Tab-separated table of C-alpha atoms in Angstrom:
chain	number	residue	atom	x	y	z
A	1	UNK	CA	-37.290	7.850	12.459
A	2	UNK	CA	-34.783	10.720	12.288
A	3	UNK	CA	-32.870	11.455	9.128
A	4	UNK	CA	-29.122	11.209	8.589
A	5	UNK	CA	-26.699	12.758	6.131
A	6	UNK	CA	-25.349	10.667	3.274
A	7	UNK	CA	-23.105	11.443	0.303
A	8	UNK	CA	-24.833	10.089	-2.795
A	9	UNK	CA	-23.292	9.501	-6.203
A	10	UNK	CA	-26.446	10.279	-8.182
A	11	UNK	CA	-24.848	9.438	-11.530
A	12	UNK	CA	-21.325	9.542	-12.949
A	13	UNK	CA	-19.848	12.965	-12.241
A	14	UNK	CA	-22.562	14.042	-9.770
A	15	UNK	CA	-22.237	13.911	-5.971
A	16	UNK	CA	-24.937	15.192	-3.641
A	17	UNK	CA	-25.075	15.527	0.135
A	18	UNK	CA	-28.566	14.356	0.966
A	19	UNK	CA	-30.685	13.102	3.839
A	20	UNK	CA	-32.182	9.645	4.178
A	21	UNK	CA	-33.750	7.629	7.002
A	22	UNK	CA	-31.398	6.153	9.560
A	23	UNK	CA	-31.118	2.380	9.096
A	24	UNK	CA	-33.208	0.102	11.271
A	25	UNK	CA	-31.654	-2.594	13.430
A	26	UNK	CA	-31.847	-6.192	12.187
A	27	UNK	CA	-31.377	-9.517	14.021
A	28	UNK	CA	-27.729	-10.562	13.988
A	29	UNK	CA	-26.658	-7.066	12.877
A	30	UNK	CA	-25.125	-4.092	14.687
A	31	UNK	CA	-25.704	-0.390	14.051
A	32	UNK	CA	-22.482	1.609	13.687
A	33	UNK	CA	-22.010	5.367	13.862
A	34	UNK	CA	-19.508	6.036	11.091
A	35	UNK	CA	-16.497	8.077	12.193
A	36	UNK	CA	-14.018	7.923	9.326
A	37	UNK	CA	-14.085	6.725	5.716
A	38	UNK	CA	-11.141	6.056	3.422
A	39	UNK	CA	-11.686	7.046	-0.206
A	40	UNK	CA	-10.734	4.113	-2.437
A	41	UNK	CA	-9.800	3.927	-6.101
A	42	UNK	CA	-13.125	2.151	-6.558
A	43	UNK	CA	-14.922	5.259	-5.274
A	44	UNK	CA	-13.118	7.428	-7.819
A	45	UNK	CA	-14.097	4.918	-10.535
A	46	UNK	CA	-17.744	5.015	-9.435
A	47	UNK	CA	-17.694	8.816	-9.527
A	48	UNK	CA	-16.096	8.719	-12.978
A	49	UNK	CA	-18.534	6.144	-14.352
A	50	UNK	CA	-15.892	3.436	-14.830
A	51	UNK	CA	-17.364	0.777	-12.498
A	52	UNK	CA	-19.341	-1.574	-14.771
A	53	UNK	CA	-21.201	-3.605	-12.135
A	54	UNK	CA	-22.947	-0.811	-10.298
A	55	UNK	CA	-26.428	0.709	-10.286
A	56	UNK	CA	-26.802	4.442	-9.636
A	57	UNK	CA	-27.618	6.213	-7.402
A	58	UNK	CA	-25.177	4.759	-4.865
A	59	UNK	CA	-23.850	5.681	-1.443
A	60	UNK	CA	-20.169	4.819	-1.812
A	61	UNK	CA	-17.646	3.953	0.881
A	62	UNK	CA	-16.221	0.632	2.045
A	63	UNK	CA	-13.092	1.636	4.025
A	64	UNK	CA	-14.885	2.273	7.280
A	65	UNK	CA	-14.448	2.739	11.010
A	66	UNK	CA	-16.885	3.878	13.662
A	67	UNK	CA	-18.495	3.272	17.046
A	68	UNK	CA	-20.936	0.444	17.713
A	69	UNK	CA	-24.367	1.720	18.736
A	70	UNK	CA	-25.451	-1.751	19.886
A	71	UNK	CA	-23.754	-4.725	21.484
A	72	UNK	CA	-23.313	-7.869	19.403
A	73	UNK	CA	-25.154	-11.031	20.421
A	74	UNK	CA	-21.881	-12.978	20.546
A	75	UNK	CA	-20.426	-10.506	23.086
A	76	UNK	CA	-17.380	-9.503	21.006
A	77	UNK	CA	-18.668	-5.976	20.426
A	78	UNK	CA	-19.916	-3.684	23.190
A	79	UNK	CA	-21.861	-0.488	22.737
A	80	UNK	CA	-19.394	2.342	22.154
A	81	UNK	CA	-16.550	0.116	20.923
A	82	UNK	CA	-14.398	1.369	18.066
A	83	UNK	CA	-14.774	-1.101	15.200
A	84	UNK	CA	-13.389	-1.758	11.745
A	85	UNK	CA	-16.003	-2.838	9.227
A	86	UNK	CA	-15.255	-5.706	6.867
A	87	UNK	CA	-17.237	-4.575	3.792
A	88	UNK	CA	-17.502	-7.986	2.100
A	89	UNK	CA	-21.006	-9.397	2.583
A	90	UNK	CA	-20.870	-13.133	1.910
A	91	UNK	CA	-23.361	-15.971	1.610
A	92	UNK	CA	-21.637	-18.407	3.965
A	93	UNK	CA	-22.775	-21.456	1.977
A	94	UNK	CA	-20.962	-21.508	-1.391
A	95	UNK	CA	-17.865	-23.598	-2.119
A	96	UNK	CA	-15.474	-20.746	-1.297
A	97	UNK	CA	-17.202	-19.869	1.983
A	98	UNK	CA	-17.325	-23.540	2.990
A	99	UNK	CA	-13.585	-23.804	2.313
A	100	UNK	CA	-12.752	-20.833	4.544
A	101	UNK	CA	-12.294	-18.358	1.676
A	102	UNK	CA	-15.197	-15.906	2.016
A	103	UNK	CA	-13.029	-13.245	0.343
A	104	UNK	CA	-13.898	-14.906	-2.974
A	105	UNK	CA	-17.492	-15.884	-2.147
A	106	UNK	CA	-19.463	-16.784	-5.271
A	107	UNK	CA	-22.273	-14.429	-4.184
A	108	UNK	CA	-20.231	-11.639	-2.628
A	109	UNK	CA	-21.650	-8.130	-2.267
A	110	UNK	CA	-19.366	-5.247	-1.306
A	111	UNK	CA	-20.618	-2.279	0.684
A	112	UNK	CA	-20.499	0.871	-1.416
A	113	UNK	CA	-20.418	-1.085	-4.681
A	114	UNK	CA	-23.149	-3.715	-4.912
A	115	UNK	CA	-25.132	-2.161	-2.066
A	116	UNK	CA	-25.080	1.205	-0.318
A	117	UNK	CA	-21.962	1.817	1.714
A	118	UNK	CA	-20.671	3.971	4.522
A	119	UNK	CA	-20.383	7.562	3.259
A	120	UNK	CA	-23.116	8.417	5.739
A	121	UNK	CA	-23.670	8.839	9.457
A	122	UNK	CA	-24.895	5.333	10.347
A	123	UNK	CA	-24.881	1.873	8.849
A	124	UNK	CA	-26.153	-1.572	9.880
A	125	UNK	CA	-23.919	-4.582	9.155
A	126	UNK	CA	-23.767	-8.247	10.191
A	127	UNK	CA	-22.022	-8.546	13.554
A	128	UNK	CA	-19.501	-10.980	12.063
A	129	UNK	CA	-18.277	-8.182	9.791
A	130	UNK	CA	-17.179	-6.047	12.752
A	131	UNK	CA	-13.713	-6.308	14.292
A	132	UNK	CA	-12.780	-4.555	17.568
A	133	UNK	CA	-10.139	-1.881	16.927
A	134	UNK	CA	-8.871	-1.326	20.471
A	135	UNK	CA	-5.707	0.717	20.588
A	136	UNK	CA	-6.210	2.396	17.201
A	137	UNK	CA	-7.383	5.869	16.321
A	138	UNK	CA	-10.575	6.139	14.273
A	139	UNK	CA	-8.540	7.487	11.351
A	140	UNK	CA	-6.096	4.577	11.484
A	141	UNK	CA	-8.978	2.110	11.745
A	142	UNK	CA	-10.445	3.484	8.503
A	143	UNK	CA	-7.234	2.471	6.701
A	144	UNK	CA	-7.233	-1.158	7.827
A	145	UNK	CA	-9.316	-2.453	4.904
A	146	UNK	CA	-7.141	-1.138	2.077
A	147	UNK	CA	-3.977	-2.282	3.839
A	148	UNK	CA	-5.527	-5.726	4.354
A	149	UNK	CA	-5.761	-6.082	0.544
A	150	UNK	CA	-1.993	-5.849	0.257
A	151	UNK	CA	-1.429	-7.925	3.381
A	152	UNK	CA	-3.594	-10.697	1.906
A	153	UNK	CA	-1.497	-10.802	-1.270
A	154	UNK	CA	1.677	-10.983	0.801
A	155	UNK	CA	0.222	-13.795	2.905
A	156	UNK	CA	-0.611	-15.698	-0.289
A	157	UNK	CA	3.015	-15.432	-1.424
A	158	UNK	CA	4.539	-16.773	1.836
A	159	UNK	CA	7.574	-14.554	1.607
A	160	UNK	CA	10.867	-15.779	3.061
A	161	UNK	CA	12.872	-13.385	5.250
A	162	UNK	CA	15.785	-12.018	3.277
A	163	UNK	CA	14.169	-12.661	-0.109
A	164	UNK	CA	13.609	-9.977	-2.719
A	165	UNK	CA	10.211	-8.529	-3.630
A	166	UNK	CA	9.218	-6.166	-6.422
A	167	UNK	CA	5.953	-4.208	-6.244
A	168	UNK	CA	4.892	-2.644	-9.542
A	169	UNK	CA	2.427	0.202	-8.944
A	170	UNK	CA	2.963	2.558	-5.991
A	171	UNK	CA	-0.661	3.456	-5.335
A	172	UNK	CA	-2.339	2.637	-2.010
A	173	UNK	CA	-2.685	-1.108	-2.691
A	174	UNK	CA	0.887	-1.401	-3.916
A	175	UNK	CA	2.169	0.520	-0.894
A	176	UNK	CA	0.223	-1.830	1.365
A	177	UNK	CA	1.788	-4.866	-0.307
A	178	UNK	CA	5.238	-3.307	-0.048
A	179	UNK	CA	4.760	-2.501	3.642
A	180	UNK	CA	3.731	-6.011	4.575
A	181	UNK	CA	6.351	-7.640	2.376
A	182	UNK	CA	8.920	-5.574	4.287
A	183	UNK	CA	7.322	-6.538	7.610
A	184	UNK	CA	7.708	-10.194	6.557
A	185	UNK	CA	11.422	-9.576	6.006
A	186	UNK	CA	11.695	-9.015	2.241
A	187	UNK	CA	14.038	-6.531	0.594
A	188	UNK	CA	11.508	-4.408	-1.267
A	189	UNK	CA	11.710	-2.522	-4.544
A	190	UNK	CA	8.830	-0.252	-5.634
A	191	UNK	CA	8.341	0.700	-9.266
A	192	UNK	CA	5.943	3.201	-10.839
A	193	UNK	CA	5.512	5.495	-13.854
A	194	UNK	CA	4.960	8.530	-11.590
A	195	UNK	CA	7.853	10.314	-9.903
A	196	UNK	CA	5.343	11.992	-7.568
A	197	UNK	CA	3.999	8.642	-6.336
A	198	UNK	CA	7.517	7.352	-5.821
A	199	UNK	CA	8.330	10.435	-3.749
A	200	UNK	CA	5.324	9.633	-1.536
A	201	UNK	CA	6.480	6.004	-1.383
A	202	UNK	CA	9.856	7.101	-0.001
A	203	UNK	CA	8.060	8.661	2.970
A	204	UNK	CA	6.082	5.476	3.623
A	205	UNK	CA	8.973	3.046	3.055
A	206	UNK	CA	12.273	4.900	3.532
A	207	UNK	CA	14.297	1.665	3.372
A	208	UNK	CA	12.816	0.455	0.083
A	209	UNK	CA	14.399	0.932	-3.330
A	210	UNK	CA	12.219	3.053	-5.642
A	211	UNK	CA	12.563	3.010	-9.411
A	212	UNK	CA	10.892	4.966	-12.189
A	213	UNK	CA	9.640	2.749	-15.007
A	214	UNK	CA	12.109	3.071	-17.869
A	215	UNK	CA	14.994	3.660	-15.493
A	216	UNK	CA	14.739	0.408	-13.556
A	217	UNK	CA	17.690	-1.779	-12.577
A	218	UNK	CA	17.875	-5.125	-14.405
A	219	UNK	CA	17.374	-8.169	-12.218
A	220	UNK	CA	14.961	-10.855	-11.117
A	221	UNK	CA	12.990	-11.092	-7.873
A	222	UNK	CA	11.787	-13.910	-5.670
A	223	UNK	CA	8.284	-12.401	-5.568
A	224	UNK	CA	6.671	-9.867	-7.884
A	225	UNK	CA	3.402	-8.103	-7.033
A	226	UNK	CA	1.396	-6.273	-9.682
A	227	UNK	CA	-0.746	-3.399	-8.397
A	228	UNK	CA	-0.918	-1.333	-11.590
A	229	UNK	CA	-4.459	-1.929	-12.822
A	230	UNK	CA	-2.954	-2.149	-16.314
A	231	UNK	CA	-3.225	-5.345	-18.362
A	232	UNK	CA	-0.063	-4.564	-20.343
A	233	UNK	CA	1.970	-4.184	-17.154
A	234	UNK	CA	0.422	-7.382	-15.779
A	235	UNK	CA	1.455	-9.322	-18.873
A	236	UNK	CA	4.980	-7.868	-18.766
A	237	UNK	CA	5.479	-8.516	-15.047
A	238	UNK	CA	6.434	-12.173	-15.533
A	239	UNK	CA	9.743	-10.962	-16.973
A	240	UNK	CA	10.782	-9.743	-13.516
A	241	UNK	CA	10.097	-13.037	-11.711
A	242	UNK	CA	13.203	-15.045	-10.905
A	243	UNK	CA	13.500	-18.790	-11.431
A	244	UNK	CA	11.462	-20.572	-8.775
A	245	UNK	CA	9.666	-17.320	-7.943
A	246	UNK	CA	6.061	-16.227	-7.489
A	247	UNK	CA	3.913	-13.696	-9.307
A	248	UNK	CA	1.004	-12.180	-7.346
A	249	UNK	CA	-1.729	-10.252	-9.187
A	250	UNK	CA	-3.408	-7.721	-6.921
A	251	UNK	CA	-4.921	-5.837	-9.856
A	252	UNK	CA	-8.254	-6.833	-11.387
A	253	UNK	CA	-8.854	-5.492	-14.894
A	254	UNK	CA	-10.684	-6.381	-18.066
A	255	UNK	CA	-8.421	-8.167	-20.514
A	256	UNK	CA	-6.571	-11.417	-21.085
A	257	UNK	CA	-3.428	-12.480	-19.298
A	258	UNK	CA	-0.878	-13.671	-21.858
A	259	UNK	CA	2.498	-15.143	-20.909
A	260	UNK	CA	5.055	-16.874	-23.062
A	261	UNK	CA	4.692	-20.485	-21.929
A	262	UNK	CA	8.426	-21.316	-22.178
A	263	UNK	CA	9.258	-18.358	-19.929
A	264	UNK	CA	6.523	-19.295	-17.459
A	265	UNK	CA	7.632	-22.941	-17.337
A	266	UNK	CA	11.384	-22.527	-17.215
A	267	UNK	CA	10.971	-20.392	-14.104
A	268	UNK	CA	8.506	-22.895	-12.601
A	269	UNK	CA	6.544	-19.794	-11.731
A	270	UNK	CA	3.874	-19.865	-9.062
A	271	UNK	CA	0.988	-17.605	-10.118
A	272	UNK	CA	-1.388	-16.199	-7.510
A	273	UNK	CA	-4.558	-14.210	-7.870
A	274	UNK	CA	-5.323	-12.196	-4.732
A	275	UNK	CA	-8.819	-10.930	-4.032
A	276	UNK	CA	-10.093	-8.857	-1.090
A	277	UNK	CA	-8.937	-9.994	2.366
A	278	UNK	CA	-9.704	-12.385	5.213
A	279	UNK	CA	-10.386	-11.695	8.881
A	280	UNK	CA	-6.842	-12.839	9.625
A	281	UNK	CA	-5.494	-10.139	7.282
A	282	UNK	CA	-7.531	-7.433	9.036
A	283	UNK	CA	-6.214	-8.655	12.396
A	284	UNK	CA	-2.622	-8.756	11.144
A	285	UNK	CA	-2.865	-5.166	9.893
A	286	UNK	CA	-4.312	-3.964	13.202
A	287	UNK	CA	-1.605	-5.776	15.180
A	288	UNK	CA	1.100	-4.124	13.062
A	289	UNK	CA	-0.553	-0.738	13.544
A	290	UNK	CA	-0.578	-1.206	17.307
A	291	UNK	CA	3.114	-2.148	17.195
A	292	UNK	CA	3.970	1.032	15.303
A	293	UNK	CA	5.075	-0.833	12.167
A	294	UNK	CA	2.606	0.994	9.886
A	295	UNK	CA	3.346	4.713	9.206
A	296	UNK	CA	-0.254	5.864	9.525
A	297	UNK	CA	0.533	9.589	9.278
A	298	UNK	CA	2.527	9.130	6.060
A	299	UNK	CA	-0.332	7.171	4.495
A	300	UNK	CA	-3.141	9.590	5.431
A	301	UNK	CA	-2.154	12.457	3.166
A	302	UNK	CA	-5.527	14.206	2.718
A	303	UNK	CA	-8.610	14.760	4.865
A	304	UNK	CA	-12.059	16.257	4.406
A	305	UNK	CA	-15.505	16.300	6.009
A	306	UNK	CA	-18.645	14.557	4.793
A	307	UNK	CA	-20.036	18.001	3.929
A	308	UNK	CA	-16.967	18.975	1.864
A	309	UNK	CA	-16.353	15.581	0.229
A	310	UNK	CA	-18.647	16.401	-2.711
A	311	UNK	CA	-16.242	19.244	-3.555
A	312	UNK	CA	-12.945	17.518	-2.790
A	313	UNK	CA	-13.465	14.003	-4.132
A	314	UNK	CA	-13.750	15.183	-7.773
A	315	UNK	CA	-10.549	17.215	-7.392
A	316	UNK	CA	-8.647	14.253	-5.998
A	317	UNK	CA	-10.065	11.930	-8.660
A	318	UNK	CA	-8.205	14.008	-11.252
A	319	UNK	CA	-4.990	14.461	-9.274
A	320	UNK	CA	-4.249	11.182	-7.530
A	321	UNK	CA	-0.504	11.393	-8.020
A	322	UNK	CA	-0.197	13.740	-5.038
A	323	UNK	CA	-2.083	11.644	-2.467
A	324	UNK	CA	-1.885	8.221	-0.899
A	325	UNK	CA	-5.088	8.022	1.122
A	326	UNK	CA	-7.783	10.645	1.596
A	327	UNK	CA	-9.954	10.269	4.705
A	328	UNK	CA	-13.473	11.621	5.244
A	329	UNK	CA	-14.369	12.396	8.852
A	330	UNK	CA	-18.040	12.344	9.780
């Protein structure tokens, strides 16, 4: 069996381009030649040693696109097709899976986190985790997964056209939520502590209102999305929810949520957790990309090769205010 290149996080702070055997085909699985990989905040956390549920060494990477090297048994995927990889490996039998919510499977494993991911030349995944990406570029297809996270949160909120939405945190996930809230017809405000991130947000969403934390405009919103990754911001976000409104938590952090019960009740607040994404979210993102409603070029701010990623990823991990999404091409 021939070898392939893979970028390995040997331990926190150490990346190594190495060689390993190409994966073998399995029944019900499809081999994919990886073309492009989005670098996620999770990857930066793994590199920095801040991902608690991970065993090193690990091949990172879960924002993936590539070309199928086999056809799927069900006929959806043909050899050579461009595909988006859904990185959530689920059991199919737990309560959540049985209820049509595999995004929160009780036994979920995520490529690049719980098992080796796609920062390599080839990967083998269950055929049900592959979605045809006809009409997209490989680079755009590698951004579908992170955008689907935000799209899933927006779908949970069931936004009304003409309503107001506040997104706190203008990183990639927050920008995705803002984009799809706007696509659903909301008047969007983006808020962040970084002027640099807000400047990038203006390029992605020129019609949105952007506000620096500390200089924000008073007011309440029909829907508030938290994408800060900060428990203090998550606890404070209820204050921005209008009466009868919804609060959607896209961030997952250690800590306790603590709201004043009278404030929560008098608003009759609807509180949503939002985790991962469903097939329908992936498909919605791809449809919006095909329609030109997603500014792909404004989102893909940085690019590198698999060979140079070991040099560039550490630099970007320490300077994430100047990028939205970095893409590795293989």
